[in-house]
Coordinates of C-alpha atoms in Angstrom, one line a residue:
Chain A
M118 CA 39.4 1.9 4.8
I119 CA 37.8 1.7 2.3
K120 CA 39.4 3.6 -0.7
E121 CA 39.9 7.5 -0.3
D122 CA 37.0 9.8 -1.3
T123 CA 39.3 12.9 -2.7
R124 CA 36.2 15.0 -3.7
A125 CA 36.7 18.6 -2.1
D126 CA 33.7 18.1 0.2
V127 CA 34.3 15.3 1.5
R128 CA 35.6 16.6 5.4
E129 CA 32.0 18.2 5.6
R130 CA 30.3 14.9 5.1
P131 CA 29.1 13.2 8.2
R132 CA 31.0 10.0 8.3
I133 CA 29.2 7.0 8.6
G134 CA 30.4 3.2 9.4
V135 CA 27.8 0.1 8.8
Y136 CA 29.3 -2.9 10.9
A137 CA 28.0 -6.1 11.9
L138 CA 28.6 -8.9 14.8
T139 CA 26.8 -12.0 14.8
S140 CA 24.2 -11.6 12.5
C141 CA 22.9 -12.7 9.1
Y142 CA 24.3 -9.3 7.0
G143 CA 20.2 -8.8 5.7
C144 CA 20.2 -6.0 7.5
Q145 CA 23.7 -4.2 5.5
L146 CA 22.3 -5.6 2.3
M147 CA 18.8 -3.5 3.7
M148 CA 20.7 -0.5 3.7
A149 CA 23.2 -1.1 0.8
T150 CA 20.4 -1.6 -1.3
V151 CA 17.8 1.7 -0.8
S152 CA 16.7 2.7 -3.9
D153 CA 18.8 6.0 -3.3
I154 CA 21.6 4.5 -2.5
L155 CA 23.8 6.2 -4.9
E156 CA 23.1 9.2 -3.7
V157 CA 22.9 8.5 0.4
A158 CA 27.5 6.8 -0.7
N159 CA 27.3 10.6 -2.3
V160 CA 25.8 12.9 0.7
F161 CA 28.0 11.0 3.5
D162 CA 31.6 9.7 4.2
I163 CA 30.8 5.8 4.1
R164 CA 34.4 5.2 6.1
C165 CA 33.8 1.2 6.3
F166 CA 31.0 -1.0 5.2
Y167 CA 31.4 -4.5 6.3
M168 CA 28.9 -6.2 3.9
V169 CA 30.6 -3.8 1.0
S170 CA 34.5 -4.0 1.9
S171 CA 36.4 -6.1 3.0
A172 CA 39.0 -3.5 3.4
S173 CA 36.6 -2.3 6.6
T174 CA 38.3 -2.1 9.6
M175 CA 36.7 -1.5 13.8
D176 CA 39.3 1.5 13.9
E177 CA 37.7 3.9 12.0
E178 CA 36.5 7.4 14.3
V179 CA 33.0 7.3 12.6
D180 CA 30.4 9.7 13.0
I181 CA 27.4 7.3 13.4
A182 CA 27.5 3.9 13.7
F183 CA 25.1 1.8 12.7
V184 CA 25.7 -2.1 14.2
E185 CA 24.1 -5.3 13.0
G186 CA 24.2 -8.4 15.0
S187 CA 24.2 -9.4 18.5
V188 CA 26.9 -9.5 21.0
S189 CA 27.5 -14.0 20.7
T190 CA 31.2 -14.3 21.3
E191 CA 34.2 -12.8 22.9
K192 CA 35.1 -11.6 20.0
D193 CA 31.5 -9.7 18.7
L194 CA 32.4 -8.0 22.2
K195 CA 35.4 -6.7 21.6
E196 CA 34.1 -5.3 18.5
I197 CA 31.3 -3.4 20.1
L198 CA 33.6 -2.2 23.1
E199 CA 35.7 -0.9 19.8
I200 CA 33.4 0.6 18.4
R201 CA 31.5 2.6 20.4
K202 CA 35.5 4.1 21.1
N203 CA 35.1 5.4 18.0
C204 CA 31.8 6.6 17.6
K205 CA 30.0 9.5 17.7
T206 CA 26.8 7.7 18.1
L207 CA 25.7 4.1 18.0
V208 CA 22.7 2.5 16.2
A209 CA 21.8 -0.8 17.1
M210 CA 20.5 -1.8 13.5
G211 CA 17.6 -5.0 13.6
A212 CA 16.5 -7.4 15.1
C213 CA 19.4 -9.1 17.0
A214 CA 21.6 -5.7 18.0
V215 CA 18.7 -4.4 19.1
H216 CA 16.9 -7.6 20.8
G217 CA 19.7 -10.4 20.7
G218 CA 17.2 -11.8 17.2
V219 CA 16.4 -15.6 17.5
Q220 CA 20.3 -16.3 19.0
S221 CA 18.7 -15.1 22.4
W222 CA 15.3 -17.5 22.0
A223 CA 16.4 -19.7 24.8
E224 CA 17.7 -17.1 27.2
G225 CA 16.5 -17.6 30.4
N226 CA 15.4 -21.3 29.6
L227 CA 19.1 -22.5 28.8
S228 CA 23.2 -21.1 30.1
Y229 CA 26.0 -21.3 27.6
D230 CA 27.2 -24.0 28.9
E231 CA 24.1 -25.9 28.0
I232 CA 23.8 -24.6 24.6
Y233 CA 27.6 -25.6 23.9
E234 CA 26.9 -28.7 24.8
E235 CA 23.1 -29.4 23.1
V236 CA 25.3 -28.2 19.8
Y237 CA 28.8 -28.9 19.8
G238 CA 29.1 -31.4 22.5
D239 CA 32.1 -32.4 23.2
D240 CA 33.7 -30.6 20.2
K241 CA 36.1 -27.2 21.6
I242 CA 35.9 -24.1 19.0
D243 CA 37.7 -21.7 18.0
M244 CA 35.6 -19.2 19.1
P245 CA 35.1 -18.8 22.5
G246 CA 31.0 -18.0 22.8
L247 CA 28.9 -16.2 24.7
Q248 CA 25.0 -15.7 25.7
A249 CA 23.3 -13.9 22.8
A250 CA 22.8 -10.7 23.6
P251 CA 21.0 -7.7 22.2
I252 CA 24.9 -4.4 21.9
S253 CA 22.4 -2.5 24.6
Q254 CA 23.6 -5.0 27.6
Y255 CA 27.5 -4.1 26.7
V256 CA 27.3 -0.2 25.5
H257 CA 25.6 2.5 25.5
V258 CA 23.2 2.3 22.5
D259 CA 21.7 6.1 20.6
Y260 CA 19.3 5.1 18.9
S261 CA 17.8 1.5 18.0
L262 CA 16.4 1.3 14.1
P263 CA 14.2 -2.8 14.9
G264 CA 13.7 -4.8 11.8
C265 CA 14.2 -8.1 10.9
P266 CA 15.5 -6.5 8.3
P267 CA 14.9 -2.6 8.9
E268 CA 12.3 -0.9 6.4
E269 CA 13.8 0.9 3.7
D270 CA 11.5 4.5 4.6
E271 CA 13.5 3.5 8.1
I272 CA 16.8 3.1 6.9
M273 CA 16.1 6.3 4.9
Y274 CA 14.7 8.0 7.8
F275 CA 17.5 7.8 9.8
L276 CA 20.3 9.0 7.6
T277 CA 18.1 12.2 6.9
T278 CA 17.3 13.1 10.7
F279 CA 21.3 12.2 11.3
L280 CA 22.4 14.4 8.0
V281 CA 20.3 17.7 9.1
G282 CA 21.8 17.5 12.6
S283 CA 18.2 15.6 14.3
F284 CA 17.6 12.4 15.3
P285 CA 15.2 10.1 14.4
E286 CA 11.6 9.7 16.5
Q287 CA 11.5 6.4 17.7
K288 CA 8.2 4.5 16.9
D289 CA 6.8 3.3 20.2
Y290 CA 3.1 1.8 19.5
P291 CA 2.0 -1.3 17.7
V292 CA 1.9 -3.4 14.5
C293 CA -2.2 -3.4 15.0
A294 CA -2.1 0.3 14.2
E295 CA -0.7 0.0 11.0
C296 CA -2.4 -3.1 11.0
R297 CA -5.9 -1.7 11.0
T298 CA -5.0 1.6 8.8
T299 CA -3.8 -0.6 6.0
G300 CA -7.2 -2.4 6.2
N301 CA -6.5 -6.0 6.8
P302 CA -9.4 -8.0 8.8
C303 CA -8.4 -9.0 12.9
I304 CA -7.0 -12.0 12.6
L305 CA -6.3 -12.8 15.8
I306 CA -10.2 -12.5 16.3
E307 CA -11.5 -13.5 13.6
S308 CA -9.4 -17.1 12.6
N309 CA -8.1 -17.0 16.0
V310 CA -4.4 -17.3 15.3
P311 CA -1.8 -17.2 18.0
C312 CA -0.6 -12.9 16.5
L313 CA 2.0 -10.8 18.2
G314 CA 0.9 -7.9 16.3
S315 CA 0.1 -5.8 19.7
V316 CA 2.8 -6.0 21.5
T317 CA 5.4 -5.4 18.1
T318 CA 6.6 -2.7 16.9
A319 CA 5.2 -0.8 14.3
G320 CA 7.2 -0.2 11.3
C321 CA 6.4 -3.1 8.3
G322 CA 3.1 -1.6 7.2
A323 CA 1.5 -5.0 8.7
R324 CA 3.2 -7.0 6.0
C325 CA 2.9 -10.7 7.1
I326 CA -0.6 -10.5 8.1
T327 CA -1.9 -8.4 5.0
F328 CA -0.8 -12.1 4.1
N329 CA -2.7 -13.9 6.8
V330 CA 0.1 -14.9 8.2
P331 CA 0.4 -14.1 12.3
C332 CA 2.8 -11.7 13.3
I333 CA 6.0 -13.4 14.9
G334 CA 7.2 -10.2 16.9
C335 CA 10.1 -9.9 14.3
R336 CA 10.2 -5.7 15.0
G337 CA 10.7 -6.2 19.0
P338 CA 8.4 -5.4 21.9
V339 CA 6.7 -1.8 21.9
P340 CA 9.5 -0.1 23.7
H341 CA 9.0 2.2 27.0
N342 CA 7.4 -0.8 28.5
T343 CA 4.5 -0.5 26.6
A344 CA 4.3 -4.4 25.6
W345 CA 1.8 -6.1 26.7
F346 CA 2.5 -9.6 26.9
D347 CA 0.3 -10.2 30.0
A348 CA -3.0 -8.6 28.5
L349 CA -2.0 -10.8 25.5
A350 CA -1.5 -13.8 27.1
T351 CA -4.5 -14.1 28.9
V352 CA -6.3 -13.6 25.1
F353 CA -4.4 -16.4 24.2
K354 CA -4.8 -18.5 27.0
K355 CA -8.8 -17.6 26.5
R356 CA -8.7 -19.2 23.0
G357 CA -6.6 -22.3 24.0
F358 CA -3.6 -21.7 23.8
T359 CA -0.5 -23.5 26.2
E360 CA 1.6 -21.2 28.2
E361 CA 4.4 -23.7 26.5
F362 CA 3.8 -22.6 22.8
V363 CA 2.8 -18.8 24.2
R364 CA 6.2 -18.4 25.9
A365 CA 8.1 -20.1 23.3
R366 CA 6.2 -17.7 20.6
L367 CA 6.9 -15.1 22.6
K368 CA 10.0 -16.0 23.3
I369 CA 11.3 -16.2 19.5
F370 CA 12.5 -12.1 19.4
A371 CA 12.0 -10.9 22.4
A372 CA 13.9 -13.3 25.0
H373 CA 15.7 -10.2 26.7
N374 CA 12.9 -8.7 27.6
K375 CA 12.2 -8.1 30.7
N376 CA 8.4 -7.7 32.2
L377 CA 8.1 -10.8 29.3
D378 CA 8.5 -13.9 32.1
K379 CA 6.9 -12.3 35.0
M380 CA 4.3 -10.5 32.6
L381 CA 3.1 -14.0 31.3
K382 CA 3.7 -15.8 35.4
K383 CA 0.6 -13.1 35.9
A384 CA -1.2 -14.1 33.3
F385 CA -0.6 -18.1 33.8
G386 CA -0.3 -18.2 37.2
G387 CA 1.8 -20.3 39.2
D388 CA 5.7 -20.7 39.3
K389 CA 6.0 -21.8 35.2
Chain B
M92 CA -37.7 16.5 0.9
R93 CA -37.8 14.7 -2.0
Y94 CA -38.8 10.7 -1.8
V95 CA -37.5 8.1 -5.1
K96 CA -37.8 4.4 -5.1
I97 CA -36.0 2.4 -6.9
S98 CA -35.8 -1.5 -7.5
R99 CA -32.9 -3.9 -6.3
E100 CA -31.9 -4.6 -9.9
N101 CA -31.5 -0.6 -10.5
T102 CA -29.6 0.2 -7.7
Y103 CA -27.2 -2.1 -8.5
M104 CA -27.0 -0.4 -12.7
F105 CA -27.9 3.0 -10.5
L106 CA -23.7 1.9 -8.4
E107 CA -22.6 1.2 -12.6
R108 CA -23.6 4.8 -13.8
L109 CA -22.2 6.6 -9.7
K110 CA -18.8 5.1 -10.7
D111 CA -19.0 6.4 -13.9
L112 CA -18.8 10.6 -11.1
G113 CA -15.7 9.2 -8.6
T114 CA -14.4 6.5 -7.6
L115 CA -17.6 4.4 -5.7
H116 CA -16.5 2.7 -2.5
A117 CA -18.9 0.3 -1.2
P118 CA -18.9 -2.0 1.5
Q119 CA -17.8 -5.6 0.6
N120 CA -16.5 -8.8 2.4
I121 CA -12.9 -8.5 3.1
S122 CA -12.9 -11.2 5.3
E123 CA -15.2 -14.1 5.8
K124 CA -16.4 -12.0 8.7
Y125 CA -15.1 -8.8 8.0
Y126 CA -16.8 -5.5 5.5
D127 CA -14.7 -2.7 4.5
F128 CA -15.8 0.6 2.2
V129 CA -13.8 -1.2 -1.0
E130 CA -13.4 0.3 -4.2
V131 CA -16.1 -1.1 -6.5
D132 CA -15.3 -3.6 -9.4
D133 CA -18.0 -5.6 -9.8
V134 CA -21.5 -3.5 -8.6
H135 CA -23.6 -7.1 -7.8
S136 CA -20.2 -7.5 -4.9
V137 CA -21.7 -4.5 -3.1
I138 CA -23.2 -5.5 0.6
F139 CA -26.2 -4.4 1.9
E140 CA -26.8 -5.9 4.5
Y141 CA -23.8 -5.6 6.7
N142 CA -23.3 -4.7 10.6
R143 CA -20.0 -2.1 10.6
T144 CA -16.8 -1.8 8.2
V145 CA -13.0 -2.5 9.8
R146 CA -12.5 1.2 8.7
P147 CA -14.8 4.3 9.5
P148 CA -15.5 6.5 6.3
R149 CA -13.2 9.9 7.5
R150 CA -10.7 8.1 6.0
F151 CA -11.4 9.3 2.8
F152 CA -11.6 13.4 4.1
Y153 CA -8.4 12.0 6.4
P154 CA -6.6 10.1 5.1
E155 CA -4.6 7.9 7.9
K156 CA -1.4 9.8 6.5
E157 CA -1.0 13.3 4.8
T158 CA 1.5 15.7 3.5
M159 CA 1.2 19.6 4.8
F160 CA 4.0 21.1 2.8
K161 CA 7.4 21.1 2.2
F162 CA 9.9 22.9 3.9
N163 CA 13.5 24.6 3.2
M164 CA 15.8 24.9 5.8
E165 CA 18.4 27.4 4.7
E166 CA 16.2 29.4 2.9
V167 CA 13.7 28.3 6.3
E168 CA 10.3 29.1 3.9
E169 CA 7.9 26.7 4.0
Y170 CA 5.8 25.8 1.3
P171 CA 2.4 24.5 0.5
V172 CA 1.8 21.1 -1.1
E173 CA -0.7 21.3 -3.9
I174 CA -3.7 19.0 -2.2
Q175 CA -4.3 16.1 -4.3
S176 CA -8.5 14.8 -4.0
E177 CA -10.5 13.0 -6.3
R178 CA -14.6 12.5 -5.8
V179 CA -15.5 10.2 -4.7
I180 CA -18.4 8.7 -3.3
L181 CA -19.2 6.5 -0.4
F182 CA -22.6 4.2 -0.9
G183 CA -23.9 2.0 1.8
V184 CA -22.7 4.4 4.5
H185 CA -24.7 3.6 8.3
S186 CA -26.6 7.0 10.2
C187 CA -23.9 6.0 12.8
D188 CA -20.6 6.7 10.5
I189 CA -22.3 9.8 8.6
V190 CA -23.4 11.3 12.1
G191 CA -19.4 10.4 12.8
L192 CA -18.7 12.7 10.0
R193 CA -20.2 15.4 11.0
I194 CA -18.6 15.4 14.1
I195 CA -15.3 15.4 12.4
D196 CA -16.4 18.0 10.3
A197 CA -16.8 20.0 13.3
T198 CA -12.8 19.4 14.2
F199 CA -12.0 20.1 10.9
L200 CA -14.1 22.7 9.6
D201 CA -15.8 25.0 12.1
E202 CA -13.7 27.4 13.6
Q203 CA -10.7 26.6 11.8
P204 CA -11.1 25.3 8.7
D205 CA -8.4 22.0 7.5
P206 CA -8.1 22.8 3.9
M207 CA -7.2 19.5 3.1
Y208 CA -9.9 18.4 4.9
K209 CA -12.8 20.3 3.5
K210 CA -11.1 19.9 0.0
H211 CA -11.9 16.0 0.4
R212 CA -15.2 16.5 2.0
E213 CA -15.9 18.7 -0.7
N214 CA -16.0 16.5 -3.1
G215 CA -17.2 14.0 -1.2
I216 CA -21.1 12.1 -2.3
I217 CA -22.4 10.3 0.9
I218 CA -25.2 8.3 0.2
G219 CA -26.7 6.4 3.8
I220 CA -28.7 3.4 4.0
S221 CA -30.4 1.0 6.2
C222 CA -29.4 -1.3 8.3
L223 CA -30.7 -3.4 11.9
P224 CA -28.8 -3.9 14.9
D225 CA -26.5 -6.6 16.0
E226 CA -25.7 -6.9 19.4
Y227 CA -22.9 -4.5 19.7
C228 CA -25.0 -1.3 18.1
F229 CA -26.3 1.2 20.3
C230 CA -26.6 3.6 18.4
N231 CA -30.1 4.2 19.7
V232 CA -29.0 5.6 22.9
R233 CA -26.4 8.1 21.0
R234 CA -29.9 9.0 19.7
V235 CA -27.9 8.8 15.7
E236 CA -30.2 5.9 14.4
I237 CA -32.1 8.2 12.7
V238 CA -29.8 11.2 10.6
D239 CA -31.8 13.7 8.7
A240 CA -28.9 15.6 7.5
G241 CA -25.3 15.2 6.4
F242 CA -26.0 12.6 3.3
D243 CA -26.6 13.7 -0.1
L244 CA -28.9 10.5 -0.5
F245 CA -30.2 8.0 2.2
F246 CA -31.9 4.5 0.8
H247 CA -34.0 2.9 2.9
E248 CA -35.3 -0.7 2.8
I249 CA -38.3 -1.3 1.0
S250 CA -40.0 -4.9 0.1
D251 CA -39.1 -4.4 -3.2
G252 CA -35.9 -2.2 -3.5
F253 CA -35.6 1.8 -1.7
L254 CA -37.1 4.4 -1.1
V255 CA -34.5 7.1 -0.8
R256 CA -34.1 10.6 1.1
V257 CA -32.4 13.0 -1.4
R258 CA -30.9 15.5 1.1
S259 CA -29.0 17.9 -0.8
I260 CA -28.3 20.1 -4.7
T261 CA -25.5 17.1 -4.9
G262 CA -28.8 14.4 -4.3
H263 CA -30.6 16.1 -7.0
K264 CA -28.2 15.9 -9.6
L265 CA -27.4 12.3 -8.7
I266 CA -31.1 11.4 -8.9
E267 CA -32.0 13.6 -12.4
P268 CA -30.0 12.3 -14.7
N269 CA -31.1 9.0 -13.8
L270 CA -34.7 8.9 -13.3
D271 CA -35.2 6.1 -15.8
L272 CA -34.1 4.0 -12.7
F273 CA -36.2 6.1 -10.8
E274 CA -40.0 5.6 -9.6
E275 CA -41.2 8.7 -8.3
E276 CA -44.6 7.8 -7.6
I277 CA -44.8 6.5 -3.6
S278 CA -47.2 4.0 -2.0
K279 CA -48.8 4.0 1.4
E280 CA -47.1 0.2 1.2
D281 CA -43.7 1.7 1.1
T282 CA -44.0 4.1 4.1
D283 CA -46.2 1.6 6.0
Y284 CA -42.9 -0.6 5.0
I285 CA -40.2 1.8 6.4
A286 CA -42.4 2.3 9.8
E287 CA -42.5 -1.0 10.2
F288 CA -39.0 -1.7 9.7
E289 CA -38.1 1.4 12.2
V290 CA -40.5 -0.7 14.2
K291 CA -38.4 -3.8 14.4
R292 CA -35.3 -2.4 14.4
R293 CA -35.7 -0.4 18.0
S294 CA -36.8 -3.4 19.5
M295 CA -33.9 -5.1 18.2
F296 CA -31.6 -2.7 20.1
S297 CA -30.1 -4.7 23.2
I298 CA -30.6 -1.5 25.7
Q299 CA -33.5 0.9 25.2
G300 CA -33.9 4.5 26.1
N301 CA -31.1 7.8 26.2
W302 CA -27.5 8.5 27.3
D303 CA -27.7 12.1 27.2
D304 CA -26.4 12.1 30.7
L305 CA -23.8 9.5 30.5
R306 CA -21.3 12.8 31.1
Y307 CA -22.6 13.0 34.7
H308 CA -22.1 9.4 35.4
L309 CA -18.7 9.5 34.6
E310 CA -17.9 13.1 35.9
W311 CA -19.4 11.6 39.0
N312 CA -17.3 8.2 39.4
M313 CA -14.1 8.9 38.1
D314 CA -12.9 6.4 40.3
H315 CA -15.0 3.9 39.5
P316 CA -13.2 0.3 39.5
M317 CA -13.9 -0.6 35.9
Y318 CA -11.2 1.3 34.6
V319 CA -8.8 -0.5 37.1
R320 CA -10.1 -3.9 36.1
E321 CA -10.6 -3.3 32.4
S322 CA -7.6 -1.3 31.4
E323 CA -5.7 -4.6 33.1
K324 CA -7.1 -6.7 29.9
C325 CA -6.3 -4.2 27.5
L326 CA -3.6 -4.7 24.6
G327 CA -2.5 -1.2 24.1
C328 CA -3.1 -1.7 20.6
G329 CA -5.0 1.3 19.4
N330 CA -8.0 -0.8 17.8
C331 CA -10.4 1.1 19.2
T332 CA -9.1 4.3 18.8
T333 CA -8.0 3.0 14.7
T334 CA -11.5 2.0 14.0
C335 CA -13.2 4.6 15.2
P336 CA -15.5 6.7 13.1
T337 CA -15.5 10.1 15.3
C338 CA -11.6 9.7 16.9
R339 CA -9.5 12.8 15.2
C340 CA -6.2 13.0 16.9
Y341 CA -2.9 13.2 14.5
D342 CA 0.8 13.8 15.5
V343 CA 3.2 15.4 12.9
K344 CA 6.5 14.3 11.7
D345 CA 8.8 16.0 9.7
I346 CA 10.9 13.7 7.2
P347 CA 13.6 15.7 5.6
N348 CA 15.1 14.7 2.5
L349 CA 18.9 13.3 1.0
D350 CA 20.0 17.1 -0.1
G351 CA 20.1 17.7 3.3
K352 CA 18.6 20.8 3.7
T353 CA 14.5 20.3 2.4
G354 CA 11.9 17.5 3.8
E355 CA 8.3 18.2 3.8
R356 CA 5.5 17.3 7.2
V357 CA 3.8 14.5 7.5
R358 CA 0.2 14.1 9.7
F359 CA -0.8 10.5 10.9
W360 CA -3.2 9.4 12.9
D361 CA -2.5 9.1 16.4
S362 CA -4.3 7.1 19.2
C363 CA -4.7 8.1 23.2
Q364 CA -4.4 4.7 23.1
F365 CA -0.4 5.1 23.1
R366 CA 2.2 6.6 25.2
T367 CA 3.3 9.1 23.3
H368 CA -0.2 11.0 22.6
G369 CA 0.3 12.4 26.4
L370 CA 4.8 12.9 25.6
V371 CA 5.2 17.1 25.8
A372 CA 8.9 18.7 26.1
G373 CA 11.1 17.6 29.1
G374 CA 9.8 14.1 28.9
H375 CA 6.5 15.2 31.0
N376 CA 3.6 12.5 30.1
F377 CA 0.0 13.5 30.3
R378 CA -1.2 10.0 30.7
P379 CA 1.6 7.8 32.1
T380 CA 0.3 4.9 32.3
K381 CA -2.3 2.6 30.6
K382 CA -4.8 3.1 32.6
D383 CA -4.9 7.3 32.5
R384 CA -4.7 5.9 28.8
F385 CA -7.1 3.4 28.8
F386 CA -9.7 6.3 31.2
N387 CA -8.8 9.0 28.5
R388 CA -10.8 7.4 25.8
Y389 CA -13.7 6.5 28.2
H390 CA -14.0 11.0 28.9
C391 CA -13.2 11.6 25.2
K392 CA -15.9 10.1 23.5
N393 CA -18.4 10.6 26.2
A394 CA -17.5 13.8 28.3
Y395 CA -15.2 16.0 26.6
C396 CA -17.4 17.3 23.9
Q397 CA -20.0 20.5 25.6
E398 CA -19.4 22.4 22.7
V399 CA -20.3 20.0 20.0
T400 CA -22.9 17.5 20.9
T401 CA -23.9 15.0 23.6
S402 CA -21.9 12.2 22.6
Y403 CA -18.8 11.8 20.7
C404 CA -19.5 8.2 20.9
V405 CA -22.4 7.1 17.9
G406 CA -22.5 3.5 19.3
C407 CA -21.4 2.1 16.3
G408 CA -19.7 -0.9 18.1
R409 CA -16.6 -1.0 16.2
C410 CA -14.5 -0.5 20.1
T411 CA -15.7 -3.4 21.0
Y412 CA -16.3 -5.3 18.1
F413 CA -12.7 -5.2 17.2
C414 CA -10.8 -5.8 20.5
P415 CA -8.7 -8.5 20.5
A416 CA -9.5 -8.4 24.2
E417 CA -13.0 -8.4 24.2
I418 CA -12.9 -5.3 26.3
N419 CA -16.7 -4.2 26.1
F420 CA -17.4 -0.5 25.8
K421 CA -20.6 -1.2 26.5
Q422 CA -21.1 -2.8 28.8
N423 CA -18.4 -0.9 30.6
L424 CA -20.2 2.0 30.2
L425 CA -23.9 0.3 31.2
E426 CA -21.5 -0.8 34.9
V427 CA -20.5 2.8 35.3
R428 CA -24.2 3.8 34.4
G429 CA -25.0 1.2 37.2
E430 CA -27.1 -0.5 34.7
A431 CA -25.0 -3.6 34.0

């Protein structure tokens, strides 16, 4: 456990834990460096925070657990079950935890054994692996905080709504909404680039497109089955992009989405 | 109405002087193909001939995001916020967008004036400019191709500059101290130019007539196959609504502070193309499918507006021009009218 906080009101403060499964620790870094981090540390009782303290453990009882990373190993699976057991509210934090992350790219194309062989050949590794998956595949997730990494304002919004006993409202509209209000031209229409903004959850303020870089969907598909991959794939098809290209691009961050393959099939026709 | 005349060269000088009165925004290129109202630095980068801006002018008076009030949950009190508003001068607004603002006025000012919108609007100066339509424009069938209210000055193209209609007291106040730039003598040649310009302009629209009866066509054909077919193509991205000069929907969100008791309520633009627009307590959704949401926009723009005007659509063409799926609003409406 992180060094005991002895201040008088510590017991009244919500206990939070910040954990990491297979990931880059980027979400934790984002959380550890929010500009109000000192105040956050004052109003919450931070029981564990893997990036900040190596004394962090999974068996702390917490009110809110923020978990980054995908379940990619047997160890991850054991840990996420442990975290779920010890927390009241579980927040999947970042692209890996919410959608499986880039490590899920091969989902639906290659089996775990095929991926293993590609990477390690005949070598043996100590850590038994699993096909990378979002944590919701194994445990109940209460709230999702998307992003690669999540935005500071969203991290603060999650923390403060929990603090007042409320809950964070999920964004369920695409990046395009923020892109237009930011005043960007639509680069898909104007420059014929394969921008995924229309199927990707908003919240980033269309950062990439503002710098003329097409969206690759790091915030994951718009939730509640409102990411219309079929309509977008039809647009891409009309603009000359191949099915392989469109599938590969959408798989970067949306490989685990149940609608993806059937919607792509609908747009491109045929079995492949 | 008072008319004055100004040369193109003097117009730049006039714009330079307007900059001293507030923040001047005018159409400028933001990419190879697109325009937007951008704060003017170099007056020579202002474009007099443009088709449409990505963002309609409503954002100057009805910002995408605005704090409504602050609150304290322990004291159970709310505190007003000081409305941050400065003088905004919009130069180069097309007639469709001027009518668009008046439609927004009807919502935000008529019955229960919205204090934020009211203050921003009072701080606004609107200077219109004449234009020629492209294939996306259909303001003529919406009968807003000529406006005679809702602006302070309106610049009409003439051979060597602009003939200016002075509409308001504010407009007079803009002209009076700058008479060195304007001519008060209007020639027959100038008015002939405008008359000819209008004839030419009218002939350029891809459709003619008027759509005052459009509401009935929509109401009589609620199950027209167009809705299913076209909504299939829809990305649900909301570009049609965020670029629309008359969309007014907003959502509110409470953002608490780290002290655990205070916070602020923020309102931000919403879109009927998004799932939560029709979502209410208990999980019921008035428009659960993409088709329902698609249908809503066609009817909101054309049939849900009996009180205020014949149409909430001003025919600016943005919803089609900025649709990545190339869904053609005008064409689809023609289809419902049986005129495609």
